[in-house]
PDB file of C-alpha atoms and ligand atoms in Angstrom:
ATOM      1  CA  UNK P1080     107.611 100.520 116.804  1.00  0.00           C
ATOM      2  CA  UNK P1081     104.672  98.465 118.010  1.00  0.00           C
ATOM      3  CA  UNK P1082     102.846  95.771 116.055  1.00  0.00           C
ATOM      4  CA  UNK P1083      99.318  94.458 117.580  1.00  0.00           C
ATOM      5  CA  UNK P1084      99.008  91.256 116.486  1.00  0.00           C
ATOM      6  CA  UNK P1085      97.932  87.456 117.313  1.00  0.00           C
ATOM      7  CA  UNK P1086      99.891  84.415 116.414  1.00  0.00           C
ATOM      8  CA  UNK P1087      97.707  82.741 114.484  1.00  0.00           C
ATOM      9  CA  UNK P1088      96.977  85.410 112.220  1.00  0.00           C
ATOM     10  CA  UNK P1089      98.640  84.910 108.778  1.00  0.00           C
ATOM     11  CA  UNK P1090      98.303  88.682 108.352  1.00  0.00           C
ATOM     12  CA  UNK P1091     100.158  89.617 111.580  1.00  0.00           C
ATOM     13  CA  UNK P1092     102.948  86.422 110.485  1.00  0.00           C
ATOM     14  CA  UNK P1093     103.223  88.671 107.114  1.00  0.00           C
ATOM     15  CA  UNK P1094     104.026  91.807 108.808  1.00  0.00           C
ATOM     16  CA  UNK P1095     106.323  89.703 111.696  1.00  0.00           C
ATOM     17  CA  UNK P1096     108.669  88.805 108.427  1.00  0.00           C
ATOM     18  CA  UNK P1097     108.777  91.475 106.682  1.00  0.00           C
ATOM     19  CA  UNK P1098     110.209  93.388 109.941  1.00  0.00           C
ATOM     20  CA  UNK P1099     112.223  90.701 111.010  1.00  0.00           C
ATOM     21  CA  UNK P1100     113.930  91.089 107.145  1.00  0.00           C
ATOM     22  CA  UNK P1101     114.245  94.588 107.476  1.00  0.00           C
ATOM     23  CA  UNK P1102     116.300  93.703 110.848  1.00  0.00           C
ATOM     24  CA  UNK P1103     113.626  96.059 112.804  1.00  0.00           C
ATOM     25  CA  UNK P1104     113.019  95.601 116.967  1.00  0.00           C
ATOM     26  CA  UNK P1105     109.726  96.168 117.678  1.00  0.00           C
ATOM     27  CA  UNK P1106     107.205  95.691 120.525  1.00  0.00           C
ATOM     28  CA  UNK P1107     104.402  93.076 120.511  1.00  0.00           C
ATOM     29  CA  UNK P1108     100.769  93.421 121.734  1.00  0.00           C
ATOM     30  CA  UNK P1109      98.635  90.485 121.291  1.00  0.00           C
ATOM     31  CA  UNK P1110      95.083  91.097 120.129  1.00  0.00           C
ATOM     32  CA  UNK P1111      92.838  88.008 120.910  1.00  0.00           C
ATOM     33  CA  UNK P1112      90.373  87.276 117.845  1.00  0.00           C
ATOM     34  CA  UNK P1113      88.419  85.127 119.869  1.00  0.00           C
ATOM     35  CA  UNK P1114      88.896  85.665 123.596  1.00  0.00           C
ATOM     36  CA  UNK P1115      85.868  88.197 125.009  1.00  0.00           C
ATOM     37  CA  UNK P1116      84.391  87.748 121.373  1.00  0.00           C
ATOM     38  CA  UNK P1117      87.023  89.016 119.750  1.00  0.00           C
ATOM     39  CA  UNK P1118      89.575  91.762 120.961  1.00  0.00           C
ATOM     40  CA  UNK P1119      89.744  93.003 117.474  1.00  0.00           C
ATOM     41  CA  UNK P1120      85.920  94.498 118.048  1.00  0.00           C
ATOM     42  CA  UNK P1121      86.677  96.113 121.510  1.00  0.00           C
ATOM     43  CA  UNK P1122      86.266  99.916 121.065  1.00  0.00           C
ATOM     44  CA  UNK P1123      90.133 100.887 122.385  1.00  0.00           C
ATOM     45  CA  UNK P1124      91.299  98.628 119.411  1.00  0.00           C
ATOM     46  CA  UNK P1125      89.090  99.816 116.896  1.00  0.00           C
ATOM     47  CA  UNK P1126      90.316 103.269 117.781  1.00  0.00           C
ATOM     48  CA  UNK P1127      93.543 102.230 115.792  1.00  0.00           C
ATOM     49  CA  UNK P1128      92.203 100.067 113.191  1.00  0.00           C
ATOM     50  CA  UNK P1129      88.440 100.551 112.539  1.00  0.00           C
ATOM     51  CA  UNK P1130      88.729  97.481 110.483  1.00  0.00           C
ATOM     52  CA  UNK P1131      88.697  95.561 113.266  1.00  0.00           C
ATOM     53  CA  UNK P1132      91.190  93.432 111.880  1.00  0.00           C
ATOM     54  CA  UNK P1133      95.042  92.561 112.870  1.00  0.00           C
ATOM     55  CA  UNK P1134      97.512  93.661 112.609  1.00  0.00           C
ATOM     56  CA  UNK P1135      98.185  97.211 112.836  1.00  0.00           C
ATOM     57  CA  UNK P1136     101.639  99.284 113.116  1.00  0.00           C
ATOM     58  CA  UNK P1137     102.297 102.459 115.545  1.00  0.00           C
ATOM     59  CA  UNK P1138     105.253 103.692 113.869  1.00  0.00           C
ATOM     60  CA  UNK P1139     106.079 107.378 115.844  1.00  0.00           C
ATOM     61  CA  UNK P1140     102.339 109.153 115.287  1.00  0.00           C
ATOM     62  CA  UNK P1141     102.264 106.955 111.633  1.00  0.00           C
ATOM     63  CA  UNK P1142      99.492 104.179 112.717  1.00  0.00           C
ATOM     64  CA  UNK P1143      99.039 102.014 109.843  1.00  0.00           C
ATOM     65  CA  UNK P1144      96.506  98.907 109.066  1.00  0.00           C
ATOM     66  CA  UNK P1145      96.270  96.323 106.299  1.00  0.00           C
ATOM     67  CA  UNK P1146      99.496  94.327 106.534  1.00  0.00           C
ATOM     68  CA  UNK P1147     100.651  94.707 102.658  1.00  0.00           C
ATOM     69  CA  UNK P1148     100.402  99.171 103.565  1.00  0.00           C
ATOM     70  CA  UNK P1149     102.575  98.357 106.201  1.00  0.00           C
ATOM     71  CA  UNK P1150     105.058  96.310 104.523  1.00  0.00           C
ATOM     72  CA  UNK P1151     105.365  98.468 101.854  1.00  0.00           C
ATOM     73  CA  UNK P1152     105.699 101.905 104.024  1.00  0.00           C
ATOM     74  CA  UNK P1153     108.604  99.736 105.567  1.00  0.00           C
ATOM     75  CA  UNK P1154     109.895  98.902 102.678  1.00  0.00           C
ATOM     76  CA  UNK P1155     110.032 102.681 101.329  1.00  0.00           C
ATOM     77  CA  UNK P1156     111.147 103.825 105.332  1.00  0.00           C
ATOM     78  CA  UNK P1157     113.686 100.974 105.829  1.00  0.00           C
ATOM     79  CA  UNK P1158     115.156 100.175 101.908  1.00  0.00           C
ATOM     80  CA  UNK P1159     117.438  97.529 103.210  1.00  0.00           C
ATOM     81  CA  UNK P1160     117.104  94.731 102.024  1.00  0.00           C
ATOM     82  CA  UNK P1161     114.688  95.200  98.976  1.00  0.00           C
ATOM     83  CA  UNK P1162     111.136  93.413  99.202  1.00  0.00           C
ATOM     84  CA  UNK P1163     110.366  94.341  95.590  1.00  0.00           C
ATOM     85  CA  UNK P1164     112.975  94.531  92.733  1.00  0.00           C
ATOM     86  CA  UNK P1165     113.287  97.417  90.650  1.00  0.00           C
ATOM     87  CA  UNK P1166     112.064  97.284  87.238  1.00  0.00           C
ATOM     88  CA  UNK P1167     108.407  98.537  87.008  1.00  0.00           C
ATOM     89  CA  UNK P1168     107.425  95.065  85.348  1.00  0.00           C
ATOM     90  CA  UNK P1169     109.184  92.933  88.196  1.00  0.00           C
ATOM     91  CA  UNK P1170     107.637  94.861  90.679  1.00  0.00           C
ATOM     92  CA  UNK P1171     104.050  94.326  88.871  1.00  0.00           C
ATOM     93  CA  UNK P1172     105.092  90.717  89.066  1.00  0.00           C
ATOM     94  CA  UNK P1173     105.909  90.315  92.976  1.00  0.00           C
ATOM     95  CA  UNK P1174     102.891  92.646  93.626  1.00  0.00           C
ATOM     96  CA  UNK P1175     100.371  90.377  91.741  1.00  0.00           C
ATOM     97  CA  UNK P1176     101.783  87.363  93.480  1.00  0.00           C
ATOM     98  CA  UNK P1177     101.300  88.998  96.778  1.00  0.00           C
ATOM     99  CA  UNK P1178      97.681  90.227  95.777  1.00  0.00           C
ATOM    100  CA  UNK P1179      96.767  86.676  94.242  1.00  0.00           C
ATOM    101  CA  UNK P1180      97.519  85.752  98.163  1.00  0.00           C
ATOM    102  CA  UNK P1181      96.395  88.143 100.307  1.00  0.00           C
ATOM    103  CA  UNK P1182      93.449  89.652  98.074  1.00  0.00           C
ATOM    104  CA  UNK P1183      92.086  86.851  96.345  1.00  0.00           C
ATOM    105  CA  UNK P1184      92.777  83.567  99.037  1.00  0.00           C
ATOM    106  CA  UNK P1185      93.053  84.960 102.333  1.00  0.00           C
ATOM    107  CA  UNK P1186      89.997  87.069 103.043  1.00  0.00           C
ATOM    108  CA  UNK P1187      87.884  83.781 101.885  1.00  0.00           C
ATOM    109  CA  UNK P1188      89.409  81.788 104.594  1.00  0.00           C
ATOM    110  CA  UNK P1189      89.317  84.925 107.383  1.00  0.00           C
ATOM    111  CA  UNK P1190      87.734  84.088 110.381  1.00  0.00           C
ATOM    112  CA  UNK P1191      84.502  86.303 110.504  1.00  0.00           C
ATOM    113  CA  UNK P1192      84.062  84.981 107.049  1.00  0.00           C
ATOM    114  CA  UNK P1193      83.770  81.639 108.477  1.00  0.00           C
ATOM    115  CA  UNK P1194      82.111  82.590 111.156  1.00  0.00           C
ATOM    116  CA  UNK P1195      79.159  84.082 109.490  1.00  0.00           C
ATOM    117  CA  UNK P1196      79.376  80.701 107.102  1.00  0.00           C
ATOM    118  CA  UNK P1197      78.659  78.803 109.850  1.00  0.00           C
ATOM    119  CA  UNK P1198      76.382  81.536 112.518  1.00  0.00           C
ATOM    120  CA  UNK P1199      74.197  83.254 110.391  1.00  0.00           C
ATOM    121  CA  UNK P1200      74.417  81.079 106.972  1.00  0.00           C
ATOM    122  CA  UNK P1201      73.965  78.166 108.921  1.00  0.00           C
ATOM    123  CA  UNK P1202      76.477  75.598 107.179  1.00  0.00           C
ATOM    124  CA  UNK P1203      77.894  73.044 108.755  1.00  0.00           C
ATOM    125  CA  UNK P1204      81.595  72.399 109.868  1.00  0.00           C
ATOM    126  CA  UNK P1205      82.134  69.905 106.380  1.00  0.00           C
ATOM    127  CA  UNK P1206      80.786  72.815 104.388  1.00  0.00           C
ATOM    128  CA  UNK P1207      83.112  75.351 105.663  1.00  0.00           C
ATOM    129  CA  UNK P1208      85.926  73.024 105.241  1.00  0.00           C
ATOM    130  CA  UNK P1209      84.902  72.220 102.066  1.00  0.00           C
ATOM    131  CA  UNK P1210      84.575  75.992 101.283  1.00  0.00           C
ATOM    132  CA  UNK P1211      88.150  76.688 102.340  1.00  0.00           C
ATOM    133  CA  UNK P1212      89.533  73.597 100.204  1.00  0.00           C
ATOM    134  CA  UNK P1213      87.828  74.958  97.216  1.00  0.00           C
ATOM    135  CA  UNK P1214      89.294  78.605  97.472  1.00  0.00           C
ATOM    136  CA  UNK P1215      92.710  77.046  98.366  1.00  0.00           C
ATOM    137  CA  UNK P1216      92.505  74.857  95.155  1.00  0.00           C
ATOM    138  CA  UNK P1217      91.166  77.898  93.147  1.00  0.00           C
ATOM    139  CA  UNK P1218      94.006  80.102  94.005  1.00  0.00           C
ATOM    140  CA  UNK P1219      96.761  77.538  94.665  1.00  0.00           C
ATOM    141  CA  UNK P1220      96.549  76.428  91.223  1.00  0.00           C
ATOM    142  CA  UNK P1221      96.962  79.786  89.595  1.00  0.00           C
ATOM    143  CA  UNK P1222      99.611  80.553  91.796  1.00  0.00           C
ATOM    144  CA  UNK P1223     101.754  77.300  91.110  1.00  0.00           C
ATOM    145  CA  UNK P1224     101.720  78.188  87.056  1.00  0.00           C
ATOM    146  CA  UNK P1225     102.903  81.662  87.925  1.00  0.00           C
ATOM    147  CA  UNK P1226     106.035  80.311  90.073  1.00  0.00           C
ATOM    148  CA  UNK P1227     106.380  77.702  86.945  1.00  0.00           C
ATOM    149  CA  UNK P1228     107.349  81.180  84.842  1.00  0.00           C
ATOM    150  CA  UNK P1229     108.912  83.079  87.529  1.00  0.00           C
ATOM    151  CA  UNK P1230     110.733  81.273  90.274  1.00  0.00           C
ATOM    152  CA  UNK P1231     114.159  80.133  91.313  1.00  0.00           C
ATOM    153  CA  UNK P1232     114.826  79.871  94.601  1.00  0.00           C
ATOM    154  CA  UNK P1233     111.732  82.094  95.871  1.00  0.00           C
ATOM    155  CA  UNK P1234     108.981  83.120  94.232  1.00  0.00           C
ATOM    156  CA  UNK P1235     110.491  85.769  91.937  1.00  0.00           C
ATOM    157  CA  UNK P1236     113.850  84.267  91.135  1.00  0.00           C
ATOM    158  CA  UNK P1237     116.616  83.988  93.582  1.00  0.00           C
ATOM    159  CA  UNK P1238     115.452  87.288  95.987  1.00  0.00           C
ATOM    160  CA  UNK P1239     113.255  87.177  98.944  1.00  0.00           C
ATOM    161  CA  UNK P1240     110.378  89.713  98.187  1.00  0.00           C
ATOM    162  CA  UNK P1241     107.006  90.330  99.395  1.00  0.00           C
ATOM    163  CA  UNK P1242     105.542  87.502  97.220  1.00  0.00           C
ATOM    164  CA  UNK P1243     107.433  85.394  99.954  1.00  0.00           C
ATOM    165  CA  UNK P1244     106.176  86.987 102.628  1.00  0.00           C
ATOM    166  CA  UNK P1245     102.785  86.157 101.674  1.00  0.00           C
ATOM    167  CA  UNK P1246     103.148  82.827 100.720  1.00  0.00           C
ATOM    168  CA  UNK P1247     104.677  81.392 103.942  1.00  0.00           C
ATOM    169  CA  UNK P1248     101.823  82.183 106.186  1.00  0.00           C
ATOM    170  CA  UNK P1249      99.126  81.272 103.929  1.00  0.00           C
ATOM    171  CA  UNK P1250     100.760  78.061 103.526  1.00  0.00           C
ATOM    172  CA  UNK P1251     100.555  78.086 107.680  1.00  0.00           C
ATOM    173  CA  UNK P1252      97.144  78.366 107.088  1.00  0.00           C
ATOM    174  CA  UNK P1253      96.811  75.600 104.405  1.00  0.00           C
ATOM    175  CA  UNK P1254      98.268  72.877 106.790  1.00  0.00           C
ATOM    176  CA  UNK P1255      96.021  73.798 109.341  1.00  0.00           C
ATOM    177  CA  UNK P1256      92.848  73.379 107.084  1.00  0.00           C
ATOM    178  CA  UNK P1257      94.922  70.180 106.085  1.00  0.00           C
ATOM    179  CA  UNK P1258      94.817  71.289 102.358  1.00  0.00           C
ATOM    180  CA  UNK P1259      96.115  68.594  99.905  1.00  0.00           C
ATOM    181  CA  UNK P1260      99.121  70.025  98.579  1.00  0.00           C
ATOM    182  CA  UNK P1261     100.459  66.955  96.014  1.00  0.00           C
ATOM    183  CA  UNK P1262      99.609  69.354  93.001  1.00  0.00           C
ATOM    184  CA  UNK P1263     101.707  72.358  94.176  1.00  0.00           C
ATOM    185  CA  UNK P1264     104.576  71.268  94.168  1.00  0.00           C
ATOM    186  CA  UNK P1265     106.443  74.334  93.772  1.00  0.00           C
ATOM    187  CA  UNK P1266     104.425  76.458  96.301  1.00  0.00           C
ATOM    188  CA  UNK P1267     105.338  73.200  98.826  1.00  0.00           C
ATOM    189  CA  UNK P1268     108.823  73.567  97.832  1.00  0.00           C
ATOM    190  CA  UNK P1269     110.027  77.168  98.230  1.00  0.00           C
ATOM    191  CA  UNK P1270     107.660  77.748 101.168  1.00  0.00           C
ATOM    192  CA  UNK P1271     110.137  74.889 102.950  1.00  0.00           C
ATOM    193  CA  UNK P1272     113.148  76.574 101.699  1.00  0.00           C
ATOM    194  CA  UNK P1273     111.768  80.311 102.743  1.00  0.00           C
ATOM    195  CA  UNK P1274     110.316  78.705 106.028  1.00  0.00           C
ATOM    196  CA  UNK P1275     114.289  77.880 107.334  1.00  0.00           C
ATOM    197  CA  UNK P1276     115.343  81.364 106.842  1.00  0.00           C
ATOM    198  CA  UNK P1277     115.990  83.292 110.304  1.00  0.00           C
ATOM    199  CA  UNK P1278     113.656  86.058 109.577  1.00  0.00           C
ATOM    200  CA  UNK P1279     110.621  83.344 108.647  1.00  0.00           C
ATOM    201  CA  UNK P1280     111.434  81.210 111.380  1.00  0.00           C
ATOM    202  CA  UNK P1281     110.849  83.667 114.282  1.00  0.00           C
ATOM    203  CA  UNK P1282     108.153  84.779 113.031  1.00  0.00           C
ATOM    204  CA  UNK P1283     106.396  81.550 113.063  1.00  0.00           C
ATOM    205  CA  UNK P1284     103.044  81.524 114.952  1.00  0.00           C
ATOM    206  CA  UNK P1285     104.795  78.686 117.355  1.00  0.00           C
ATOM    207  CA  UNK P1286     107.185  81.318 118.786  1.00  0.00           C
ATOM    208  CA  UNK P1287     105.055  84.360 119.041  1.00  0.00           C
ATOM    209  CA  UNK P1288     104.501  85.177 122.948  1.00  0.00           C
ATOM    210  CA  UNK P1289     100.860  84.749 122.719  1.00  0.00           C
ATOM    211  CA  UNK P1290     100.845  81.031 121.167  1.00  0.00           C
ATOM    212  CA  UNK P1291      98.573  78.984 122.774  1.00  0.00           C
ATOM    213  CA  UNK P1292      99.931  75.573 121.265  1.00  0.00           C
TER     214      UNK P1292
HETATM  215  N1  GSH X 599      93.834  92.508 104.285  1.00  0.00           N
HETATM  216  C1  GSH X 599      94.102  92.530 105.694  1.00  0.00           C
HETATM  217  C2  GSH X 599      93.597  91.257 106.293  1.00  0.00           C
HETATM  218  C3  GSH X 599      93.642  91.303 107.791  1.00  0.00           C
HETATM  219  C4  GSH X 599      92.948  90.080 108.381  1.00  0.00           C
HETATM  220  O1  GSH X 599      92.180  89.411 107.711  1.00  0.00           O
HETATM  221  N2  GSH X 599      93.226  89.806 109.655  1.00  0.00           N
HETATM  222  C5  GSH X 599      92.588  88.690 110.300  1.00  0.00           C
HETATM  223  C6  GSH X 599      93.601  87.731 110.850  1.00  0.00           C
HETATM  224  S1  GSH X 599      94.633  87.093 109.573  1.00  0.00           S
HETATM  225  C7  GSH X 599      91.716  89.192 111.420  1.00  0.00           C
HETATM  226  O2  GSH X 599      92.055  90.124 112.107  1.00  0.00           O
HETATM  227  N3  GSH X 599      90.557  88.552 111.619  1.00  0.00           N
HETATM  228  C8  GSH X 599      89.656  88.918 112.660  1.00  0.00           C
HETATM  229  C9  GSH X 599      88.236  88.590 112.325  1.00  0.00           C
HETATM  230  O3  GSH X 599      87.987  87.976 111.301  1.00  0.00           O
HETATM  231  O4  GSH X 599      87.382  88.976 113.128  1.00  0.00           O
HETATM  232  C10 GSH X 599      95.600  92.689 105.949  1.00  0.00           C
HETATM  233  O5  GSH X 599      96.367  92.261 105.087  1.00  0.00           O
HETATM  234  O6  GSH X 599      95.998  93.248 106.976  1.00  0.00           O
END
């Protein structure tokens, strides 16, 4: 299995847990999103993922983009452990956690999103920050009143699921945009707990080959 990723990437860091859960070796080829304007863009890369976005899996002749696909094919290929519980309701649950993440918070903060903020639009650096912080509050808040109703240890009670494996990285991302976090308490608090877990920690950004710290 090879994953094409880049450290940074809270995407990649998504996909980097979820195989490190399922206990799964795979190869590592960094993609550069900024280096020679982006390595994502180059035309060999886009012949995997047209999106021009990381991270994509070669799995055999299976090559798969968007990193919630890919955890999900893994988690139907490789069942052990379970990212999503079983009932049809739970699994709703852990899904719309994972989409109020990656769906509704993430692309907002992505870097060509920024990027055009501040090329074409013209806005200045305290906008985009400011536009970040706003999206983070937005989303953060809804999320903390969900884990008020459905957490224990993680996000959906006492398993690791995919909800998890969003939340970690985009809380990555939240310290780096130096996001208040005093009203999430809950989001600060199992993030920490999931963050010490073997399968979270080496996926960190920190310990990814291609960190430039
Ligand atoms: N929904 C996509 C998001 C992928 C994504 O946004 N990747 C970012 C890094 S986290 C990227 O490649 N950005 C490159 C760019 O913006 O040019 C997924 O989950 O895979």
């Amino acid at each position: 299995m090879k994953l094409y990723g880049y450290w940074r990437s809270s995407a990649s860091y998504r996909t980097r847990i979820a195989l490190n859960l399922k206990g799964l070796g795979y190869d590592y080829e960094p993609v550069h999103l900024v280096k020679d304007g982006g390595q994502q863009k180059q035309p060999a890369y886009q012949q995997l993922n047209p999106a021009q976005l990381v991270p994509t899996l070669v799995d055999g002749d299976v090559v798969l983009n968007q990193s919630l696909a890919i955890i999900e094919y893994l988690n139907e290929e490789y069942p052990d452990p379970a990212l999503l519980p079983t009932a049809a309701k739970d699994k709703a649950l852990v899904r719309a956690m994972a989409y109020d993440v990656a769906c509704e918070l993430q692309p907002l903060t992505n870097l060509r999103v920024l990027q055009y903020l501040t090329g074409p639009l013209g806005l200045a650096e305290e906008q985009k920050i400011a536009w970040v912080k706003n999206w983070f509050a937005t989303c953060f808040s809804g999320l903390e009143k969900r884990l008020q109703k459905h957490s224990g240890e993680y996000c959906f009670g006492d398993a690791v699921t995919l909800a998890d494996v969003c939340l970690v990285p985009q809380m990555y991302n939240a310290e780096r945009f130096q996001v208040d976090l005093s009203d999430y308490p809950l989001i600060a608090t199992i993030s920490q707990r999931l963050k010490a877990l073997p399968a979270f920690a080496e996926a960190a950004p920190e310990r990814q080959p291609d960190a430039q710290i």
